[in-house]
Amino acid sequence: MGLLSDPNRRRALISLLTRLNAPICALCYFAGVCWFMGLAFEPFTLRTYMSENAMGSTMVEERFPSGERALATGKEFAAHKKKVGGMPVDWLVKTMQARGLEVFTQSFSRTLPFPDENKERYMVKGTNVYGILRAPRAPRTEALVLSASCSPGDNNNQAVGLLLGLAHYFRSQVFWAKDIIFLVNEHDLIGMQAWLESYHHTNTTGMDWSPLQGRGGSIQAALSLELSSDVITSLDIILEGLNGQLPNLDLANLFYAFCQKIGVLCTIQGRLQRNDWDSVSGYSHAVQTMMLMVMKQASGRPWGDHGLFLRYHIEAATIKGINSFRQYKTDVTTVGRLLEGMFRKLNNLLERLHQSYFFYLMPSLSHFVSIGYYMPAFGLLAVILLLRALDLWVQLVSPPSSPGVLSVLTPLVISHLTGAALYILPTRFQEIAVEHFPVSETEAVVLTVIAVYTAGLALPHNTHRLLSGEGTEQGWRVLKLVAVLYLAVLLGCTALINFSLGFILALTLVPVAAFVTPHMPKTLSAVVLVILSPAFTLLFSVFFFQELEEMPVSFQDGWQLYLSVISQGILDHYLYGSLVYPLIALMVYPCWLLFWNILFWK
Amino acid sequence: MVISEEPTPGNEQHASVVDNPQTPAETVKQPTEERRWEATQVDETVPDDAAAIKPDLPVPDSVLTPTPPLKDEFQEELVVRPLHSGDIYASFQFRTVWETDFTRGMSHYRLFPKSLGQVISKFSVRELHISFTQGYWRTMQWGQPYLPSPPGAELWVWFQDTVTDVDATWKELTNVLSGIFCASLNFIDSTNTVQPSASFKPLGIANGTDHRFLRYATLPREIVCTENLTPWKKLLPVCSDSLCADLVYNRLFFPPSVNFSTAVSIPRLCTYGRCVRTGRAKPQWSLFKMFSRTLTEACPLASSSKIYIDVTDNPQDQFELSPATHLLSQAVVLGDRRTFSVYDLTQQVTFGTVRSLNVLIRWKSTEGDMLRPLLHAERYVAGYGLQTGEIHTLMYNNHPFRSFPVLLLDSVPWYLRLYVHTLTVTSKGKDNKPSYIHYQPSKDRMRPHLLEMLVQLPPHSVTEVTVQFERALLKWTEYTPDPNHGFYVGSSVVSALVPSTVAMNTNITKEQPLFSTFFPTKEESSYFIRAYTEPLLVNLPTPDFSMPYNVICLTCTVVAVGYGSLYNLLTRSFQVEEPNPGLAKRIANVIRKMRGVPPL
């Protein structure tokens, strides 16, 4: 600090920072990206290890014998499902009762803000069925949840069969210390949302549900099961939940440990682990796995039924059976044994899972990157904003002058109003849009979003009309200083909660924020600015994600996918309370508009 | 809504009704009126008076025993009740009656345990009720228990009105009891002790209701274990080979017993034990299967030693009992008329020719359908996040056409700060105004919240009581060793006068004498039950204790370096200082000064 209290040295430092500002910023950006890419390099990451003592050293035996019977139950379930044409509630109630559970049902209904074209639903009505296996000697204070959704078509029948088989088997065991809730939910996430809201008696999304009759106390952990074939080649674990929340790393460790013990192939992001980390292809494999996790987390949507549990501080993951063309097959009995083992370990928990990390990225199931390792990558990008702000500040201070507050406040207010319009208009005006244009409601919503977004680009003209005089040189500097600091705070907060989203936004917005001035060639800069805007970031992300999933799409399909991603994002917000859409519409987009405004400063 | 610290007169009236529902006339004839019937005989031909035997009363009755004063007596009995769910409910009761005045200080003890006798006389205890329970009683599956108790430990004591410092006596008493019962009762302190104004009334003869002399506490976290059994067993007179010894202790508490409870009540020392075992009851159940032994003799010290088997469902031929017994008795238990087969162990004929008794129940059908219990209560925490929450208490009245009043007692620890203005009571979607509310606010680290209210439950309804709370931040030494497990909130107590189920039975499908409809009066009456909800597990905001040292170090460093230097920069005024002149220049300046020439 002596460095700063000495005016001479301070002056020298500041002049160095202002003189070399651009190279330092470029260097930081480059270093940030390199740091991020290095995270997937195996020697730089940590091996996963079980932190929770209650799950680590204790021995459990897995003896689940009746996989065949579970499959038969699954077939029976499928037949009843087909007969009823939906959830076979009566059959499930009877079957669960026959297995000695306390069975309850819950009905719910929800009208979506606009039709969901991916899943073809608008007015949703359904029933959840759940059975509680009471722990012999516990006072109903703690519970574990095993859930499987009743999906349309031939999906997930085996999961329900296995769930019922496990219920039957668990019933005969005496060692349960926590109640186990077996839940079959209809309409996947909507049913899960209804059940969870009802269980905790909250209503965050305006859904109608009937109150639950039976409860098991505070839920400690939950597993959600997806299984659509009689034999599987590998088991995949899905961790990404609502708003990019992740379950405690110990849950993933538990899954990995049991897969190793029982000898089941396990994957994350559908990708097997490779041992050749020192080869180029091995490294790129790890990078792709990690990038998939980053993309999924950034999307902020729940990627499995477990995703909604995380809001209630319940550690949850989805386990998905994958049947590919590999030779090595695993039968349902083995999957049942794996689940039994996991439940027995979770049953041993004395406290909630809290020992291990909540913030991490996984380049493979056996390695993870903790928050301490990935945050510097973001920090290097964020420091660019601070350096630019310092530069602007110095420029503003040297000839002291004060531009009108109005010249800063007006663009700020107008851009936020545009953002508010982007948030409110699409769902409010869908009826009007449908009346006047030959489009469906969903299309109307998406097209309104795009229209409002594009209309926002005309903002500089509107601002100038409102402003009294000419914008001064000082004016845009002050505005940019405000905008840069605003972006720094915004991205910093986002990255703390959802690193992936913060990082992806920073990747595109930081260059814009750093180098935009009114003195650049307008057309070229405008094109660059638009390409680096949030909407195009999303478009690139869609293509990039398809590329990572090894399902590349043509531009036409990509565009359709892009439109549906927008509608899904809005639906996620209204149905489950995902915050990505309001964050983009109310904060990030207005912030970007400020930079757009600076480019067209007169 | 009236919130008062003192009970209103109207409530006193209610509470006195609650007190002791069975009249002495019902119970006084217990030992003598037993008759022998043929097992095939129609039960209802018995005169009503004789049918009033209560094999296992939830409360000790105020009976004038035929024995002269200062004489002690020991009785033991076991009630077995096959439940509709296929489980078996076994309830033991050992009763030592000693009509004496403990306050005078006794020296000679025969059947009554000395340890407890001394406690009673030293601490001037008028009544003491203590129970240890493992597991939650599943009312919806099993019906009402004979002796309800909350999970964990529960203790409530009425002191004599000669006690001057009740709190100090209570504290000492809990510590002594903690030693006697090998339990963590010493964790009872002022932060979890309350003085209910109406929910717990003395059950004995004296009927004073000054609740200053009452203390009530629960420890929902208490784990009941075999180490709690040995002291419990020591309270009984020594018996080696009877009901009380092996039968209870060898097998009562081991799997598949899913719910068990032990309890002690004073005066008229009653020690209770109950357990429910699942899974093994159907298709066949026997004493041997349950306790791994048969009975060969009664306790020689016991004046009465009986086994009662609830055979009320037998008329529908649900099960058969062997060996068949000729003794039948009837009783109205919890408002329902039950028939029991009785095995008197004091008579040699009971043990038959093989000199051992093994009661066996063989089920003929595996289905069973139970009447829903009339009163049922449950509770849960609503909301998410670690800042606020809401406690929901649900009380079900399953009676088709009668409403009845219940008294709800909630004792909530201070670290959940209740917002009493958010208290709502709704039934059938409408506001249900409690006729009496007694609320005592908590004091941080001193005493818990106490909320008692009298609510009328409409027929066939669910009444929901909700109150919001805020989770307090504890000091870091106040956290338990496992803070992420959560903190327990004890069960709410629902005390109620429930209309008798016998009166509810309007459809006369069962064959019964026509004249019995002339005498509906007695069983029309209400009976008293107490129901407990499940305890709650609430998470409080918990710091990360895994690295407190790192956190402290880091925080201190950040504060010292960051804040200190920033403060320094902001408050100090800087001046440009002339560079320090060299030594030669300074000497030159001194010389110049001496010469009177301005310095360099």
PDB file of N, CA and C in Angstrom, chain B residues 430-503:
ATOM      1  N   LYS B 430     -62.635 -22.146   6.178  1.00  0.00           N
ATOM      2  CA  LYS B 430     -63.088 -20.957   6.888  1.00  0.00           C
ATOM      3  C   LYS B 430     -62.238 -20.727   8.124  1.00  0.00           C
ATOM      4  N   ASP B 431     -62.219 -19.487   8.540  1.00  0.00           N
ATOM      5  CA  ASP B 431     -61.478 -19.142   9.738  1.00  0.00           C
ATOM      6  C   ASP B 431     -62.156 -19.773  10.948  1.00  0.00           C
ATOM      7  N   ASN B 432     -61.367 -20.430  11.772  1.00  0.00           N
ATOM      8  CA  ASN B 432     -61.921 -21.088  12.954  1.00  0.00           C
ATOM      9  C   ASN B 432     -61.302 -20.417  14.170  1.00  0.00           C
ATOM     10  N   LYS B 433     -62.098 -19.634  14.864  1.00  0.00           N
ATOM     11  CA  LYS B 433     -61.541 -18.814  15.933  1.00  0.00           C
ATOM     12  C   LYS B 433     -61.387 -19.644  17.203  1.00  0.00           C
ATOM     13  N   PRO B 434     -60.179 -19.775  17.718  1.00  0.00           N
ATOM     14  CA  PRO B 434     -60.023 -20.541  18.958  1.00  0.00           C
ATOM     15  C   PRO B 434     -60.716 -19.832  20.110  1.00  0.00           C
ATOM     16  N   SER B 435     -61.346 -20.605  20.980  1.00  0.00           N
ATOM     17  CA  SER B 435     -62.066 -19.963  22.074  1.00  0.00           C
ATOM     18  C   SER B 435     -61.118 -19.594  23.210  1.00  0.00           C
ATOM     19  N   TYR B 436     -59.935 -20.152  23.205  1.00  0.00           N
ATOM     20  CA  TYR B 436     -58.992 -19.831  24.275  1.00  0.00           C
ATOM     21  C   TYR B 436     -57.586 -19.928  23.723  1.00  0.00           C
ATOM     22  N   ILE B 437     -56.798 -18.884  23.951  1.00  0.00           N
ATOM     23  CA  ILE B 437     -55.399 -18.912  23.515  1.00  0.00           C
ATOM     24  C   ILE B 437     -54.521 -18.495  24.681  1.00  0.00           C
ATOM     25  N   HIS B 438     -53.533 -19.290  24.929  1.00  0.00           N
ATOM     26  CA  HIS B 438     -52.546 -18.932  25.951  1.00  0.00           C
ATOM     27  C   HIS B 438     -51.200 -18.922  25.254  1.00  0.00           C
ATOM     28  N   TYR B 439     -50.590 -17.764  25.170  1.00  0.00           N
ATOM     29  CA  TYR B 439     -49.305 -17.682  24.482  1.00  0.00           C
ATOM     30  C   TYR B 439     -48.274 -17.055  25.395  1.00  0.00           C
ATOM     31  N   GLN B 440     -47.167 -17.719  25.531  1.00  0.00           N
ATOM     32  CA  GLN B 440     -46.078 -17.158  26.297  1.00  0.00           C
ATOM     33  C   GLN B 440     -44.908 -16.992  25.351  1.00  0.00           C
ATOM     34  N   PRO B 441     -44.496 -15.749  25.094  1.00  0.00           N
ATOM     35  CA  PRO B 441     -43.403 -15.560  24.137  1.00  0.00           C
ATOM     36  C   PRO B 441     -42.092 -16.098  24.684  1.00  0.00           C
ATOM     37  N   SER B 442     -41.184 -16.372  23.776  1.00  0.00           N
ATOM     38  CA  SER B 442     -39.909 -16.934  24.200  1.00  0.00           C
ATOM     39  C   SER B 442     -38.981 -15.813  24.630  1.00  0.00           C
ATOM     40  N   LYS B 443     -37.943 -16.228  25.350  1.00  0.00           N
ATOM     41  CA  LYS B 443     -36.842 -15.303  25.614  1.00  0.00           C
ATOM     42  C   LYS B 443     -35.602 -15.984  25.093  1.00  0.00           C
ATOM     43  N   ASP B 444     -34.786 -15.231  24.372  1.00  0.00           N
ATOM     44  CA  ASP B 444     -33.606 -15.855  23.778  1.00  0.00           C
ATOM     45  C   ASP B 444     -32.754 -16.527  24.837  1.00  0.00           C
ATOM     46  N   ARG B 445     -32.428 -17.757  24.594  1.00  0.00           N
ATOM     47  CA  ARG B 445     -31.570 -18.573  25.468  1.00  0.00           C
ATOM     48  C   ARG B 445     -32.145 -18.758  26.856  1.00  0.00           C
ATOM     49  N   MET B 446     -33.420 -18.395  27.065  1.00  0.00           N
ATOM     50  CA  MET B 446     -34.015 -18.527  28.391  1.00  0.00           C
ATOM     51  C   MET B 446     -35.174 -19.513  28.408  1.00  0.00           C
ATOM     52  N   ARG B 447     -36.159 -19.266  27.565  1.00  0.00           N
ATOM     53  CA  ARG B 447     -37.322 -20.145  27.607  1.00  0.00           C
ATOM     54  C   ARG B 447     -37.954 -20.245  26.224  1.00  0.00           C
ATOM     55  N   PRO B 448     -38.685 -21.328  25.970  1.00  0.00           N
ATOM     56  CA  PRO B 448     -39.276 -21.523  24.641  1.00  0.00           C
ATOM     57  C   PRO B 448     -40.616 -20.813  24.507  1.00  0.00           C
ATOM     58  N   HIS B 449     -41.111 -20.809  23.290  1.00  0.00           N
ATOM     59  CA  HIS B 449     -42.478 -20.341  23.071  1.00  0.00           C
ATOM     60  C   HIS B 449     -43.435 -21.380  23.614  1.00  0.00           C
ATOM     61  N   LEU B 450     -44.525 -20.929  24.156  1.00  0.00           N
ATOM     62  CA  LEU B 450     -45.585 -21.847  24.572  1.00  0.00           C
ATOM     63  C   LEU B 450     -46.884 -21.340  23.975  1.00  0.00           C
ATOM     64  N   LEU B 451     -47.528 -22.190  23.218  1.00  0.00           N
ATOM     65  CA  LEU B 451     -48.776 -21.794  22.578  1.00  0.00           C
ATOM     66  C   LEU B 451     -49.814 -22.865  22.868  1.00  0.00           C
ATOM     67  N   GLU B 452     -50.858 -22.486  23.559  1.00  0.00           N
ATOM     68  CA  GLU B 452     -51.938 -23.429  23.843  1.00  0.00           C
ATOM     69  C   GLU B 452     -53.220 -22.819  23.337  1.00  0.00           C
ATOM     70  N   MET B 453     -54.028 -23.613  22.685  1.00  0.00           N
ATOM     71  CA  MET B 453     -55.318 -23.053  22.280  1.00  0.00           C
ATOM     72  C   MET B 453     -56.386 -24.119  22.221  1.00  0.00           C
ATOM     73  N   LEU B 454     -57.589 -23.672  22.465  1.00  0.00           N
ATOM     74  CA  LEU B 454     -58.737 -24.568  22.468  1.00  0.00           C
ATOM     75  C   LEU B 454     -59.490 -24.351  21.155  1.00  0.00           C
ATOM     76  N   VAL B 455     -59.548 -25.378  20.350  1.00  0.00           N
ATOM     77  CA  VAL B 455     -60.158 -25.260  19.020  1.00  0.00           C
ATOM     78  C   VAL B 455     -61.272 -26.287  18.909  1.00  0.00           C
ATOM     79  N   GLN B 456     -62.370 -25.879  18.321  1.00  0.00           N
ATOM     80  CA  GLN B 456     -63.469 -26.798  18.059  1.00  0.00           C
ATOM     81  C   GLN B 456     -63.261 -27.387  16.668  1.00  0.00           C
ATOM     82  N   LEU B 457     -63.181 -28.715  16.578  1.00  0.00           N
ATOM     83  CA  LEU B 457     -62.993 -29.342  15.266  1.00  0.00           C
ATOM     84  C   LEU B 457     -64.358 -29.703  14.699  1.00  0.00           C
ATOM     85  N   PRO B 458     -64.729 -29.144  13.571  1.00  0.00           N
ATOM     86  CA  PRO B 458     -66.016 -29.502  12.963  1.00  0.00           C
ATOM     87  C   PRO B 458     -65.991 -30.961  12.501  1.00  0.00           C
ATOM     88  N   PRO B 459     -67.170 -31.581  12.383  1.00  0.00           N
ATOM     89  CA  PRO B 459     -67.194 -32.993  11.987  1.00  0.00           C
ATOM     90  C   PRO B 459     -66.616 -33.184  10.590  1.00  0.00           C
ATOM     91  N   HIS B 460     -65.918 -34.301  10.433  1.00  0.00           N
ATOM     92  CA  HIS B 460     -65.387 -34.715   9.137  1.00  0.00           C
ATOM     93  C   HIS B 460     -64.614 -33.575   8.479  1.00  0.00           C
ATOM     94  N   SER B 461     -63.571 -33.143   9.132  1.00  0.00           N
ATOM     95  CA  SER B 461     -62.861 -31.983   8.602  1.00  0.00           C
ATOM     96  C   SER B 461     -61.381 -32.066   8.960  1.00  0.00           C
ATOM     97  N   VAL B 462     -60.627 -31.206   8.322  1.00  0.00           N
ATOM     98  CA  VAL B 462     -59.220 -31.024   8.667  1.00  0.00           C
ATOM     99  C   VAL B 462     -59.068 -29.594   9.140  1.00  0.00           C
ATOM    100  N   THR B 463     -58.497 -29.432  10.296  1.00  0.00           N
ATOM    101  CA  THR B 463     -58.243 -28.090  10.803  1.00  0.00           C
ATOM    102  C   THR B 463     -56.749 -27.831  10.718  1.00  0.00           C
ATOM    103  N   GLU B 464     -56.411 -26.710  10.138  1.00  0.00           N
ATOM    104  CA  GLU B 464     -55.000 -26.422   9.897  1.00  0.00           C
ATOM    105  C   GLU B 464     -54.589 -25.200  10.703  1.00  0.00           C
ATOM    106  N   VAL B 465     -53.565 -25.363  11.500  1.00  0.00           N
ATOM    107  CA  VAL B 465     -53.028 -24.252  12.277  1.00  0.00           C
ATOM    108  C   VAL B 465     -51.677 -23.902  11.684  1.00  0.00           C
ATOM    109  N   THR B 466     -51.515 -22.674  11.251  1.00  0.00           N
ATOM    110  CA  THR B 466     -50.226 -22.296  10.669  1.00  0.00           C
ATOM    111  C   THR B 466     -49.672 -21.103  11.418  1.00  0.00           C
ATOM    112  N   VAL B 467     -48.378 -21.098  11.568  1.00  0.00           N
ATOM    113  CA  VAL B 467     -47.716 -19.931  12.143  1.00  0.00           C
ATOM    114  C   VAL B 467     -46.337 -19.819  11.504  1.00  0.00           C
ATOM    115  N   GLN B 468     -45.977 -18.603  11.149  1.00  0.00           N
ATOM    116  CA  GLN B 468     -44.685 -18.407  10.482  1.00  0.00           C
ATOM    117  C   GLN B 468     -43.591 -18.184  11.513  1.00  0.00           C
ATOM    118  N   PHE B 469     -42.393 -18.486  11.109  1.00  0.00           N
ATOM    119  CA  PHE B 469     -41.277 -18.261  12.024  1.00  0.00           C
ATOM    120  C   PHE B 469     -40.054 -17.811  11.254  1.00  0.00           C
ATOM    121  N   GLU B 470     -39.139 -17.263  11.994  1.00  0.00           N
ATOM    122  CA  GLU B 470     -37.861 -16.863  11.415  1.00  0.00           C
ATOM    123  C   GLU B 470     -36.779 -17.673  12.107  1.00  0.00           C
ATOM    124  N   ARG B 471     -35.803 -18.121  11.345  1.00  0.00           N
ATOM    125  CA  ARG B 471     -34.741 -18.924  11.946  1.00  0.00           C
ATOM    126  C   ARG B 471     -33.670 -17.998  12.502  1.00  0.00           C
ATOM    127  N   ALA B 472     -33.326 -18.214  13.748  1.00  0.00           N
ATOM    128  CA  ALA B 472     -32.350 -17.338  14.383  1.00  0.00           C
ATOM    129  C   ALA B 472     -30.941 -17.801  14.050  1.00  0.00           C
ATOM    130  N   LEU B 473     -30.018 -16.872  14.128  1.00  0.00           N
ATOM    131  CA  LEU B 473     -28.601 -17.223  13.990  1.00  0.00           C
ATOM    132  C   LEU B 473     -28.082 -17.532  15.387  1.00  0.00           C
ATOM    133  N   LEU B 474     -27.531 -18.701  15.554  1.00  0.00           N
ATOM    134  CA  LEU B 474     -27.013 -19.059  16.864  1.00  0.00           C
ATOM    135  C   LEU B 474     -25.586 -18.547  17.012  1.00  0.00           C
ATOM    136  N   LYS B 475     -25.168 -18.472  18.261  1.00  0.00           N
ATOM    137  CA  LYS B 475     -23.741 -18.217  18.477  1.00  0.00           C
ATOM    138  C   LYS B 475     -22.986 -19.488  18.122  1.00  0.00           C
ATOM    139  N   TRP B 476     -21.738 -19.317  17.780  1.00  0.00           N
ATOM    140  CA  TRP B 476     -21.085 -20.496  17.192  1.00  0.00           C
ATOM    141  C   TRP B 476     -20.866 -21.607  18.197  1.00  0.00           C
ATOM    142  N   THR B 477     -20.895 -21.298  19.490  1.00  0.00           N
ATOM    143  CA  THR B 477     -20.758 -22.375  20.471  1.00  0.00           C
ATOM    144  C   THR B 477     -22.080 -23.064  20.745  1.00  0.00           C
ATOM    145  N   GLU B 478     -23.168 -22.483  20.275  1.00  0.00           N
ATOM    146  CA  GLU B 478     -24.478 -23.061  20.586  1.00  0.00           C
ATOM    147  C   GLU B 478     -24.891 -24.155  19.614  1.00  0.00           C
ATOM    148  N   TYR B 479     -24.143 -24.323  18.541  1.00  0.00           N
ATOM    149  CA  TYR B 479     -24.502 -25.372  17.591  1.00  0.00           C
ATOM    150  C   TYR B 479     -24.184 -26.736  18.171  1.00  0.00           C
ATOM    151  N   THR B 480     -24.972 -27.705  17.772  1.00  0.00           N
ATOM    152  CA  THR B 480     -24.717 -29.073  18.198  1.00  0.00           C
ATOM    153  C   THR B 480     -23.505 -29.598  17.434  1.00  0.00           C
ATOM    154  N   PRO B 481     -22.961 -30.720  17.860  1.00  0.00           N
ATOM    155  CA  PRO B 481     -21.819 -31.261  17.110  1.00  0.00           C
ATOM    156  C   PRO B 481     -22.177 -31.618  15.670  1.00  0.00           C
ATOM    157  N   ASP B 482     -23.441 -31.882  15.377  1.00  0.00           N
ATOM    158  CA  ASP B 482     -23.831 -32.164  13.991  1.00  0.00           C
ATOM    159  C   ASP B 482     -24.850 -31.129  13.520  1.00  0.00           C
ATOM    160  N   PRO B 483     -24.402 -29.897  13.307  1.00  0.00           N
ATOM    161  CA  PRO B 483     -25.369 -28.832  13.015  1.00  0.00           C
ATOM    162  C   PRO B 483     -26.115 -29.019  11.707  1.00  0.00           C
ATOM    163  N   ASN B 484     -25.524 -29.724  10.755  1.00  0.00           N
ATOM    164  CA  ASN B 484     -26.213 -29.880   9.477  1.00  0.00           C
ATOM    165  C   ASN B 484     -27.284 -30.948   9.509  1.00  0.00           C
ATOM    166  N   HIS B 485     -27.390 -31.626  10.642  1.00  0.00           N
ATOM    167  CA  HIS B 485     -28.495 -32.569  10.787  1.00  0.00           C
ATOM    168  C   HIS B 485     -29.798 -31.806  10.964  1.00  0.00           C
ATOM    169  N   GLY B 486     -29.735 -30.678  11.587  1.00  0.00           N
ATOM    170  CA  GLY B 486     -30.940 -29.906  11.854  1.00  0.00           C
ATOM    171  C   GLY B 486     -31.237 -29.889  13.338  1.00  0.00           C
ATOM    172  N   PHE B 487     -32.215 -29.101  13.701  1.00  0.00           N
ATOM    173  CA  PHE B 487     -32.602 -28.965  15.100  1.00  0.00           C
ATOM    174  C   PHE B 487     -34.019 -29.479  15.270  1.00  0.00           C
ATOM    175  N   TYR B 488     -34.236 -30.168  16.382  1.00  0.00           N
ATOM    176  CA  TYR B 488     -35.543 -30.786  16.585  1.00  0.00           C
ATOM    177  C   TYR B 488     -36.500 -29.829  17.282  1.00  0.00           C
ATOM    178  N   VAL B 489     -37.747 -29.922  16.886  1.00  0.00           N
ATOM    179  CA  VAL B 489     -38.824 -29.235  17.581  1.00  0.00           C
ATOM    180  C   VAL B 489     -39.749 -30.333  18.071  1.00  0.00           C
ATOM    181  N   GLY B 490     -40.052 -30.326  19.343  1.00  0.00           N
ATOM    182  CA  GLY B 490     -40.829 -31.415  19.933  1.00  0.00           C
ATOM    183  C   GLY B 490     -42.235 -31.513  19.373  1.00  0.00           C
ATOM    184  N   SER B 491     -42.859 -32.664  19.598  1.00  0.00           N
ATOM    185  CA  SER B 491     -44.201 -32.909  19.088  1.00  0.00           C
ATOM    186  C   SER B 491     -45.203 -31.935  19.710  1.00  0.00           C
ATOM    187  N   SER B 492     -46.219 -31.582  18.940  1.00  0.00           N
ATOM    188  CA  SER B 492     -47.344 -30.876  19.545  1.00  0.00           C
ATOM    189  C   SER B 492     -48.215 -31.895  20.239  1.00  0.00           C
ATOM    190  N   VAL B 493     -48.895 -31.468  21.257  1.00  0.00           N
ATOM    191  CA  VAL B 493     -49.771 -32.352  22.000  1.00  0.00           C
ATOM    192  C   VAL B 493     -51.205 -31.928  21.736  1.00  0.00           C
ATOM    193  N   VAL B 494     -52.015 -32.861  21.302  1.00  0.00           N
ATOM    194  CA  VAL B 494     -53.424 -32.571  21.069  1.00  0.00           C
ATOM    195  C   VAL B 494     -54.223 -33.369  22.092  1.00  0.00           C
ATOM    196  N   SER B 495     -54.865 -32.674  23.021  1.00  0.00           N
ATOM    197  CA  SER B 495     -55.689 -33.350  24.016  1.00  0.00           C
ATOM    198  C   SER B 495     -57.133 -33.126  23.629  1.00  0.00           C
ATOM    199  N   ALA B 496     -57.916 -34.188  23.668  1.00  0.00           N
ATOM    200  CA  ALA B 496     -59.270 -34.027  23.147  1.00  0.00           C
ATOM    201  C   ALA B 496     -60.260 -34.896  23.898  1.00  0.00           C
ATOM    202  N   LEU B 497     -61.489 -34.443  23.892  1.00  0.00           N
ATOM    203  CA  LEU B 497     -62.616 -35.245  24.364  1.00  0.00           C
ATOM    204  C   LEU B 497     -63.323 -35.744  23.115  1.00  0.00           C
ATOM    205  N   VAL B 498     -63.156 -37.022  22.844  1.00  0.00           N
ATOM    206  CA  VAL B 498     -63.648 -37.555  21.579  1.00  0.00           C
ATOM    207  C   VAL B 498     -64.933 -38.327  21.828  1.00  0.00           C
ATOM    208  N   PRO B 499     -65.946 -38.122  21.007  1.00  0.00           N
ATOM    209  CA  PRO B 499     -67.180 -38.890  21.181  1.00  0.00           C
ATOM    210  C   PRO B 499     -66.911 -40.375  20.968  1.00  0.00           C
ATOM    211  N   SER B 500     -67.604 -41.174  21.730  1.00  0.00           N
ATOM    212  CA  SER B 500     -67.372 -42.606  21.694  1.00  0.00           C
ATOM    213  C   SER B 500     -67.746 -43.194  20.344  1.00  0.00           C
ATOM    214  N   THR B 501     -66.940 -44.145  19.867  1.00  0.00           N
ATOM    215  CA  THR B 501     -67.255 -44.775  18.579  1.00  0.00           C
ATOM    216  C   THR B 501     -68.444 -45.716  18.688  1.00  0.00           C
ATOM    217  N   VAL B 502     -68.692 -46.190  19.888  1.00  0.00           N
ATOM    218  CA  VAL B 502     -69.812 -47.109  20.046  1.00  0.00           C
ATOM    219  C   VAL B 502     -71.107 -46.417  19.650  1.00  0.00           C
ATOM    220  N   ALA B 503     -71.178 -45.146  20.027  1.00  0.00           N
ATOM    221  CA  ALA B 503     -72.385 -44.401  19.696  1.00  0.00           C
ATOM    222  C   ALA B 503     -72.471 -44.116  18.205  1.00  0.00           C
TER     223      ALA B 503
END
